Amino acid sequence: MKKQHTPVTLRRVENADRTRLSEWYRDDRPGMEQFFGAALPSEQVYIEQFTRLFDMMRRYTARMLMAELKGEAIGFVLVTDIPPSLEFGRVHIYLTPTKRRYAVRVGKAGMAEVEHMGIQTIFQNVLAENLGAIKLGKKLGFIPSPIMTMIKELR
């Protein structure tokens, strides 16, 4: 008989979560930098990143949900780059270091929510050396894109 796992639930971000998000930055700056794909040298820069995300949510081009397990916030799921047509969206998942073992459960809950939103295709960007994120993506049904991303810095 297969063991029943406690389900992960997703809920809206609340004002009370701001303190928790700041704590997560202080406790796991490298994880947050990996999540945002940018250096976050100070908590102020981190807050600016979240302010930008909250602005995207107000414009309905992003949605962020807190992930909870047994009533404890363990991370969040974020969908960005959502056009009005809901044709596609980019998914991001962050889990606190001690709760990363629940990544598949959080990912499945996130995928169910994205599907419920009516988004037709989702994609994710991860660094090539982030083998854990790549493995998780494959477990959730993501496949490598045939499109290569090329970057040119203009500074």
PDB file of N, CA and C in Angstrom, residues 57-130:
ATOM      1  N   MET A  57       1.753  41.568 -10.506  1.00  0.00           N
ATOM      2  CA  MET A  57       0.520  40.908 -10.062  1.00  0.00           C
ATOM      3  C   MET A  57      -0.670  41.865 -10.158  1.00  0.00           C
ATOM      4  N   ARG A  58      -0.453  43.129  -9.828  1.00  0.00           N
ATOM      5  CA  ARG A  58      -1.539  44.114  -9.943  1.00  0.00           C
ATOM      6  C   ARG A  58      -1.976  44.303 -11.392  1.00  0.00           C
ATOM      7  N   ARG A  59      -1.030  44.095 -12.322  1.00  0.00           N
ATOM      8  CA  ARG A  59      -1.334  44.220 -13.757  1.00  0.00           C
ATOM      9  C   ARG A  59      -1.791  42.890 -14.367  1.00  0.00           C
ATOM     10  N   TYR A  60      -1.960  41.867 -13.524  1.00  0.00           N
ATOM     11  CA  TYR A  60      -2.407  40.529 -13.955  1.00  0.00           C
ATOM     12  C   TYR A  60      -1.467  39.869 -14.959  1.00  0.00           C
ATOM     13  N   THR A  61      -0.181  40.198 -14.895  1.00  0.00           N
ATOM     14  CA  THR A  61       0.795  39.517 -15.744  1.00  0.00           C
ATOM     15  C   THR A  61       1.626  38.525 -14.927  1.00  0.00           C
ATOM     16  N   ALA A  62       1.295  38.407 -13.639  1.00  0.00           N
ATOM     17  CA  ALA A  62       1.966  37.445 -12.767  1.00  0.00           C
ATOM     18  C   ALA A  62       1.009  37.026 -11.665  1.00  0.00           C
ATOM     19  N   ARG A  63       1.270  35.851 -11.116  1.00  0.00           N
ATOM     20  CA  ARG A  63       0.505  35.360  -9.974  1.00  0.00           C
ATOM     21  C   ARG A  63       1.460  34.632  -9.053  1.00  0.00           C
ATOM     22  N   MET A  64       1.397  34.955  -7.786  1.00  0.00           N
ATOM     23  CA  MET A  64       2.257  34.327  -6.786  1.00  0.00           C
ATOM     24  C   MET A  64       1.397  33.707  -5.713  1.00  0.00           C
ATOM     25  N   LEU A  65       1.727  32.475  -5.355  1.00  0.00           N
ATOM     26  CA  LEU A  65       0.998  31.756  -4.324  1.00  0.00           C
ATOM     27  C   LEU A  65       1.982  31.178  -3.318  1.00  0.00           C
ATOM     28  N   MET A  66       1.672  31.320  -2.055  1.00  0.00           N
ATOM     29  CA  MET A  66       2.493  30.734  -0.995  1.00  0.00           C
ATOM     30  C   MET A  66       2.179  29.241  -0.916  1.00  0.00           C
ATOM     31  N   ALA A  67       3.220  28.444  -0.760  1.00  0.00           N
ATOM     32  CA  ALA A  67       3.073  26.998  -0.603  1.00  0.00           C
ATOM     33  C   ALA A  67       3.128  26.664   0.879  1.00  0.00           C
ATOM     34  N   GLU A  68       2.150  25.892   1.333  1.00  0.00           N
ATOM     35  CA  GLU A  68       2.103  25.510   2.739  1.00  0.00           C
ATOM     36  C   GLU A  68       2.017  23.999   2.873  1.00  0.00           C
ATOM     37  N   LEU A  69       2.632  23.507   3.936  1.00  0.00           N
ATOM     38  CA  LEU A  69       2.555  22.097   4.291  1.00  0.00           C
ATOM     39  C   LEU A  69       2.201  22.052   5.772  1.00  0.00           C
ATOM     40  N   LYS A  70       1.075  21.444   6.079  1.00  0.00           N
ATOM     41  CA  LYS A  70       0.586  21.371   7.466  1.00  0.00           C
ATOM     42  C   LYS A  70       0.477  22.762   8.093  1.00  0.00           C
ATOM     43  N   GLY A  71       0.035  23.741   7.302  1.00  0.00           N
ATOM     44  CA  GLY A  71      -0.163  25.087   7.807  1.00  0.00           C
ATOM     45  C   GLY A  71       1.095  25.936   7.911  1.00  0.00           C
ATOM     46  N   GLU A  72       2.247  25.388   7.529  1.00  0.00           N
ATOM     47  CA  GLU A  72       3.509  26.116   7.590  1.00  0.00           C
ATOM     48  C   GLU A  72       3.928  26.538   6.190  1.00  0.00           C
ATOM     49  N   ALA A  73       4.229  27.829   6.011  1.00  0.00           N
ATOM     50  CA  ALA A  73       4.702  28.315   4.716  1.00  0.00           C
ATOM     51  C   ALA A  73       6.094  27.747   4.471  1.00  0.00           C
ATOM     52  N   ILE A  74       6.267  27.101   3.308  1.00  0.00           N
ATOM     53  CA  ILE A  74       7.551  26.470   2.990  1.00  0.00           C
ATOM     54  C   ILE A  74       8.169  27.024   1.705  1.00  0.00           C
ATOM     55  N   GLY A  75       7.485  27.921   1.035  1.00  0.00           N
ATOM     56  CA  GLY A  75       7.990  28.488  -0.203  1.00  0.00           C
ATOM     57  C   GLY A  75       6.872  29.136  -0.989  1.00  0.00           C
ATOM     58  N   PHE A  76       7.094  29.294  -2.288  1.00  0.00           N
ATOM     59  CA  PHE A  76       6.060  29.890  -3.120  1.00  0.00           C
ATOM     60  C   PHE A  76       6.216  29.444  -4.567  1.00  0.00           C
ATOM     61  N   VAL A  77       5.111  29.577  -5.279  1.00  0.00           N
ATOM     62  CA  VAL A  77       5.052  29.311  -6.715  1.00  0.00           C
ATOM     63  C   VAL A  77       4.709  30.639  -7.373  1.00  0.00           C
ATOM     64  N   LEU A  78       5.426  30.944  -8.428  1.00  0.00           N
ATOM     65  CA  LEU A  78       5.217  32.203  -9.135  1.00  0.00           C
ATOM     66  C   LEU A  78       5.063  31.904 -10.613  1.00  0.00           C
ATOM     67  N   VAL A  79       4.078  32.520 -11.237  1.00  0.00           N
ATOM     68  CA  VAL A  79       3.903  32.430 -12.687  1.00  0.00           C
ATOM     69  C   VAL A  79       3.996  33.856 -13.217  1.00  0.00           C
ATOM     70  N   THR A  80       4.889  34.070 -14.183  1.00  0.00           N
ATOM     71  CA  THR A  80       5.088  35.407 -14.749  1.00  0.00           C
ATOM     72  C   THR A  80       4.925  35.360 -16.257  1.00  0.00           C
ATOM     73  N   ASP A  81       5.037  36.529 -16.868  1.00  0.00           N
ATOM     74  CA  ASP A  81       4.974  36.665 -18.330  1.00  0.00           C
ATOM     75  C   ASP A  81       3.651  36.154 -18.888  1.00  0.00           C
ATOM     76  N   ILE A  82       2.576  36.413 -18.177  1.00  0.00           N
ATOM     77  CA  ILE A  82       1.250  35.934 -18.590  1.00  0.00           C
ATOM     78  C   ILE A  82       0.590  36.979 -19.481  1.00  0.00           C
ATOM     79  N   PRO A  83       0.355  36.667 -20.758  1.00  0.00           N
ATOM     80  CA  PRO A  83      -0.345  37.617 -21.625  1.00  0.00           C
ATOM     81  C   PRO A  83      -1.863  37.500 -21.412  1.00  0.00           C
ATOM     82  N   PRO A  84      -2.636  38.477 -21.862  1.00  0.00           N
ATOM     83  CA  PRO A  84      -4.099  38.406 -21.714  1.00  0.00           C
ATOM     84  C   PRO A  84      -4.708  37.139 -22.331  1.00  0.00           C
ATOM     85  N   SER A  85      -4.078  36.604 -23.374  1.00  0.00           N
ATOM     86  CA  SER A  85      -4.608  35.409 -24.039  1.00  0.00           C
ATOM     87  C   SER A  85      -4.400  34.140 -23.225  1.00  0.00           C
ATOM     88  N   LEU A  86      -3.576  34.215 -22.159  1.00  0.00           N
ATOM     89  CA  LEU A  86      -3.218  33.051 -21.345  1.00  0.00           C
ATOM     90  C   LEU A  86      -2.551  31.950 -22.163  1.00  0.00           C
ATOM     91  N   GLU A  87      -1.957  32.332 -23.287  1.00  0.00           N
ATOM     92  CA  GLU A  87      -1.320  31.359 -24.168  1.00  0.00           C
ATOM     93  C   GLU A  87      -0.145  30.666 -23.485  1.00  0.00           C
ATOM     94  N   PHE A  88       0.596  31.398 -22.658  1.00  0.00           N
ATOM     95  CA  PHE A  88       1.757  30.806 -22.006  1.00  0.00           C
ATOM     96  C   PHE A  88       2.059  31.544 -20.706  1.00  0.00           C
ATOM     97  N   GLY A  89       2.964  30.995 -19.941  1.00  0.00           N
ATOM     98  CA  GLY A  89       3.444  31.621 -18.724  1.00  0.00           C
ATOM     99  C   GLY A  89       4.737  30.961 -18.310  1.00  0.00           C
ATOM    100  N   ARG A  90       5.518  31.685 -17.538  1.00  0.00           N
ATOM    101  CA  ARG A  90       6.793  31.149 -17.033  1.00  0.00           C
ATOM    102  C   ARG A  90       6.598  30.809 -15.557  1.00  0.00           C
ATOM    103  N   VAL A  91       6.963  29.602 -15.172  1.00  0.00           N
ATOM    104  CA  VAL A  91       6.772  29.161 -13.794  1.00  0.00           C
ATOM    105  C   VAL A  91       8.095  29.188 -13.041  1.00  0.00           C
ATOM    106  N   HIS A  92       7.999  29.584 -11.768  1.00  0.00           N
ATOM    107  CA  HIS A  92       9.147  29.654 -10.871  1.00  0.00           C
ATOM    108  C   HIS A  92       8.718  29.030  -9.547  1.00  0.00           C
ATOM    109  N   ILE A  93       9.613  28.294  -8.918  1.00  0.00           N
ATOM    110  CA  ILE A  93       9.310  27.680  -7.625  1.00  0.00           C
ATOM    111  C   ILE A  93      10.463  27.968  -6.674  1.00  0.00           C
ATOM    112  N   TYR A  94      10.127  28.420  -5.480  1.00  0.00           N
ATOM    113  CA  TYR A  94      11.135  28.592  -4.429  1.00  0.00           C
ATOM    114  C   TYR A  94      10.676  27.819  -3.205  1.00  0.00           C
ATOM    115  N   LEU A  95      11.601  27.060  -2.622  1.00  0.00           N
ATOM    116  CA  LEU A  95      11.360  26.376  -1.355  1.00  0.00           C
ATOM    117  C   LEU A  95      12.502  26.678  -0.401  1.00  0.00           C
ATOM    118  N   THR A  96      12.178  26.808   0.868  1.00  0.00           N
ATOM    119  CA  THR A  96      13.220  27.018   1.860  1.00  0.00           C
ATOM    120  C   THR A  96      14.130  25.794   1.867  1.00  0.00           C
ATOM    121  N   PRO A  97      15.400  25.973   2.219  1.00  0.00           N
ATOM    122  CA  PRO A  97      16.358  24.861   2.138  1.00  0.00           C
ATOM    123  C   PRO A  97      15.922  23.592   2.872  1.00  0.00           C
ATOM    124  N   THR A  98      15.309  23.726   4.036  1.00  0.00           N
ATOM    125  CA  THR A  98      14.927  22.530   4.795  1.00  0.00           C
ATOM    126  C   THR A  98      13.683  21.848   4.245  1.00  0.00           C
ATOM    127  N   LYS A  99      13.010  22.471   3.300  1.00  0.00           N
ATOM    128  CA  LYS A  99      11.773  21.903   2.760  1.00  0.00           C
ATOM    129  C   LYS A  99      11.888  21.534   1.284  1.00  0.00           C
ATOM    130  N   ARG A 100      13.062  21.563   0.726  1.00  0.00           N
ATOM    131  CA  ARG A 100      13.229  21.283  -0.702  1.00  0.00           C
ATOM    132  C   ARG A 100      12.873  19.847  -1.062  1.00  0.00           C
ATOM    133  N   ARG A 101      12.848  18.972  -0.075  1.00  0.00           N
ATOM    134  CA  ARG A 101      12.446  17.589  -0.354  1.00  0.00           C
ATOM    135  C   ARG A 101      10.977  17.499  -0.782  1.00  0.00           C
ATOM    136  N   TYR A 102      10.218  18.572  -0.585  1.00  0.00           N
ATOM    137  CA  TYR A 102       8.808  18.598  -0.985  1.00  0.00           C
ATOM    138  C   TYR A 102       8.612  19.255  -2.354  1.00  0.00           C
ATOM    139  N   ALA A 103       9.672  19.413  -3.100  1.00  0.00           N
ATOM    140  CA  ALA A 103       9.620  20.131  -4.378  1.00  0.00           C
ATOM    141  C   ALA A 103       8.632  19.523  -5.358  1.00  0.00           C
ATOM    142  N   VAL A 104       8.585  18.193  -5.445  1.00  0.00           N
ATOM    143  CA  VAL A 104       7.664  17.563  -6.403  1.00  0.00           C
ATOM    144  C   VAL A 104       6.222  17.859  -6.009  1.00  0.00           C
ATOM    145  N   ARG A 105       5.907  17.767  -4.731  1.00  0.00           N
ATOM    146  CA  ARG A 105       4.534  18.058  -4.279  1.00  0.00           C
ATOM    147  C   ARG A 105       4.160  19.509  -4.565  1.00  0.00           C
ATOM    148  N   VAL A 106       5.079  20.430  -4.265  1.00  0.00           N
ATOM    149  CA  VAL A 106       4.806  21.848  -4.535  1.00  0.00           C
ATOM    150  C   VAL A 106       4.669  22.066  -6.040  1.00  0.00           C
ATOM    151  N   GLY A 107       5.548  21.442  -6.810  1.00  0.00           N
ATOM    152  CA  GLY A 107       5.487  21.567  -8.263  1.00  0.00           C
ATOM    153  C   GLY A 107       4.172  21.055  -8.831  1.00  0.00           C
ATOM    154  N   LYS A 108       3.710  19.921  -8.351  1.00  0.00           N
ATOM    155  CA  LYS A 108       2.430  19.367  -8.835  1.00  0.00           C
ATOM    156  C   LYS A 108       1.268  20.275  -8.458  1.00  0.00           C
ATOM    157  N   ALA A 109       1.291  20.813  -7.241  1.00  0.00           N
ATOM    158  CA  ALA A 109       0.229  21.743  -6.837  1.00  0.00           C
ATOM    159  C   ALA A 109       0.271  22.987  -7.717  1.00  0.00           C
ATOM    160  N   GLY A 110       1.473  23.468  -8.015  1.00  0.00           N
ATOM    161  CA  GLY A 110       1.623  24.628  -8.884  1.00  0.00           C
ATOM    162  C   GLY A 110       1.132  24.359 -10.288  1.00  0.00           C
ATOM    163  N   MET A 111       1.450  23.186 -10.828  1.00  0.00           N
ATOM    164  CA  MET A 111       1.002  22.842 -12.181  1.00  0.00           C
ATOM    165  C   MET A 111      -0.523  22.756 -12.236  1.00  0.00           C
ATOM    166  N   ALA A 112      -1.135  22.213 -11.184  1.00  0.00           N
ATOM    167  CA  ALA A 112      -2.605  22.141 -11.142  1.00  0.00           C
ATOM    168  C   ALA A 112      -3.205  23.545 -11.127  1.00  0.00           C
ATOM    169  N   GLU A 113      -2.588  24.449 -10.400  1.00  0.00           N
ATOM    170  CA  GLU A 113      -3.086  25.830 -10.339  1.00  0.00           C
ATOM    171  C   GLU A 113      -2.927  26.532 -11.683  1.00  0.00           C
ATOM    172  N   VAL A 114      -1.786  26.330 -12.331  1.00  0.00           N
ATOM    173  CA  VAL A 114      -1.548  26.940 -13.644  1.00  0.00           C
ATOM    174  C   VAL A 114      -2.586  26.432 -14.645  1.00  0.00           C
ATOM    175  N   GLU A 115      -2.857  25.152 -14.593  1.00  0.00           N
ATOM    176  CA  GLU A 115      -3.874  24.580 -15.485  1.00  0.00           C
ATOM    177  C   GLU A 115      -5.248  25.164 -15.171  1.00  0.00           C
ATOM    178  N   HIS A 116      -5.557  25.305 -13.882  1.00  0.00           N
ATOM    179  CA  HIS A 116      -6.830  25.888 -13.454  1.00  0.00           C
ATOM    180  C   HIS A 116      -6.963  27.341 -13.939  1.00  0.00           C
ATOM    181  N   MET A 117      -5.838  28.060 -14.009  1.00  0.00           N
ATOM    182  CA  MET A 117      -5.835  29.440 -14.493  1.00  0.00           C
ATOM    183  C   MET A 117      -6.167  29.509 -15.984  1.00  0.00           C
ATOM    184  N   GLY A 118      -6.019  28.393 -16.695  1.00  0.00           N
ATOM    185  CA  GLY A 118      -6.311  28.370 -18.123  1.00  0.00           C
ATOM    186  C   GLY A 118      -5.104  28.601 -19.007  1.00  0.00           C
ATOM    187  N   ILE A 119      -3.921  28.623 -18.411  1.00  0.00           N
ATOM    188  CA  ILE A 119      -2.708  28.816 -19.209  1.00  0.00           C
ATOM    189  C   ILE A 119      -2.468  27.561 -20.043  1.00  0.00           C
ATOM    190  N   GLN A 120      -2.146  27.768 -21.312  1.00  0.00           N
ATOM    191  CA  GLN A 120      -2.022  26.652 -22.247  1.00  0.00           C
ATOM    192  C   GLN A 120      -0.643  26.005 -22.254  1.00  0.00           C
ATOM    193  N   THR A 121       0.409  26.789 -22.152  1.00  0.00           N
ATOM    194  CA  THR A 121       1.778  26.278 -22.195  1.00  0.00           C
ATOM    195  C   THR A 121       2.593  26.998 -21.133  1.00  0.00           C
ATOM    196  N   ILE A 122       3.394  26.248 -20.402  1.00  0.00           N
ATOM    197  CA  ILE A 122       4.270  26.882 -19.425  1.00  0.00           C
ATOM    198  C   ILE A 122       5.717  26.513 -19.730  1.00  0.00           C
ATOM    199  N   PHE A 123       6.598  27.403 -19.340  1.00  0.00           N
ATOM    200  CA  PHE A 123       8.019  27.130 -19.511  1.00  0.00           C
ATOM    201  C   PHE A 123       8.747  27.604 -18.266  1.00  0.00           C
ATOM    202  N   GLN A 124       9.974  27.154 -18.128  1.00  0.00           N
ATOM    203  CA  GLN A 124      10.798  27.601 -17.029  1.00  0.00           C
ATOM    204  C   GLN A 124      12.216  27.798 -17.528  1.00  0.00           C
ATOM    205  N   ASN A 125      12.906  28.717 -16.902  1.00  0.00           N
ATOM    206  CA  ASN A 125      14.320  28.943 -17.204  1.00  0.00           C
ATOM    207  C   ASN A 125      15.113  28.579 -15.960  1.00  0.00           C
ATOM    208  N   VAL A 126      16.105  27.724 -16.130  1.00  0.00           N
ATOM    209  CA  VAL A 126      16.985  27.378 -15.025  1.00  0.00           C
ATOM    210  C   VAL A 126      18.416  27.411 -15.533  1.00  0.00           C
ATOM    211  N   LEU A 127      19.325  27.695 -14.629  1.00  0.00           N
ATOM    212  CA  LEU A 127      20.734  27.662 -15.005  1.00  0.00           C
ATOM    213  C   LEU A 127      21.135  26.228 -15.330  1.00  0.00           C
ATOM    214  N   ALA A 128      21.983  26.070 -16.325  1.00  0.00           N
ATOM    215  CA  ALA A 128      22.398  24.738 -16.764  1.00  0.00           C
ATOM    216  C   ALA A 128      23.037  23.936 -15.633  1.00  0.00           C
ATOM    217  N   GLU A 129      23.696  24.613 -14.696  1.00  0.00           N
ATOM    218  CA  GLU A 129      24.340  23.883 -13.600  1.00  0.00           C
ATOM    219  C   GLU A 129      23.399  23.569 -12.437  1.00  0.00           C
ATOM    220  N   ASN A 130      22.145  24.048 -12.499  1.00  0.00           N
ATOM    221  CA  ASN A 130      21.175  23.771 -11.438  1.00  0.00           C
ATOM    222  C   ASN A 130      20.510  22.423 -11.710  1.00  0.00           C
TER     223      ASN A 130
END
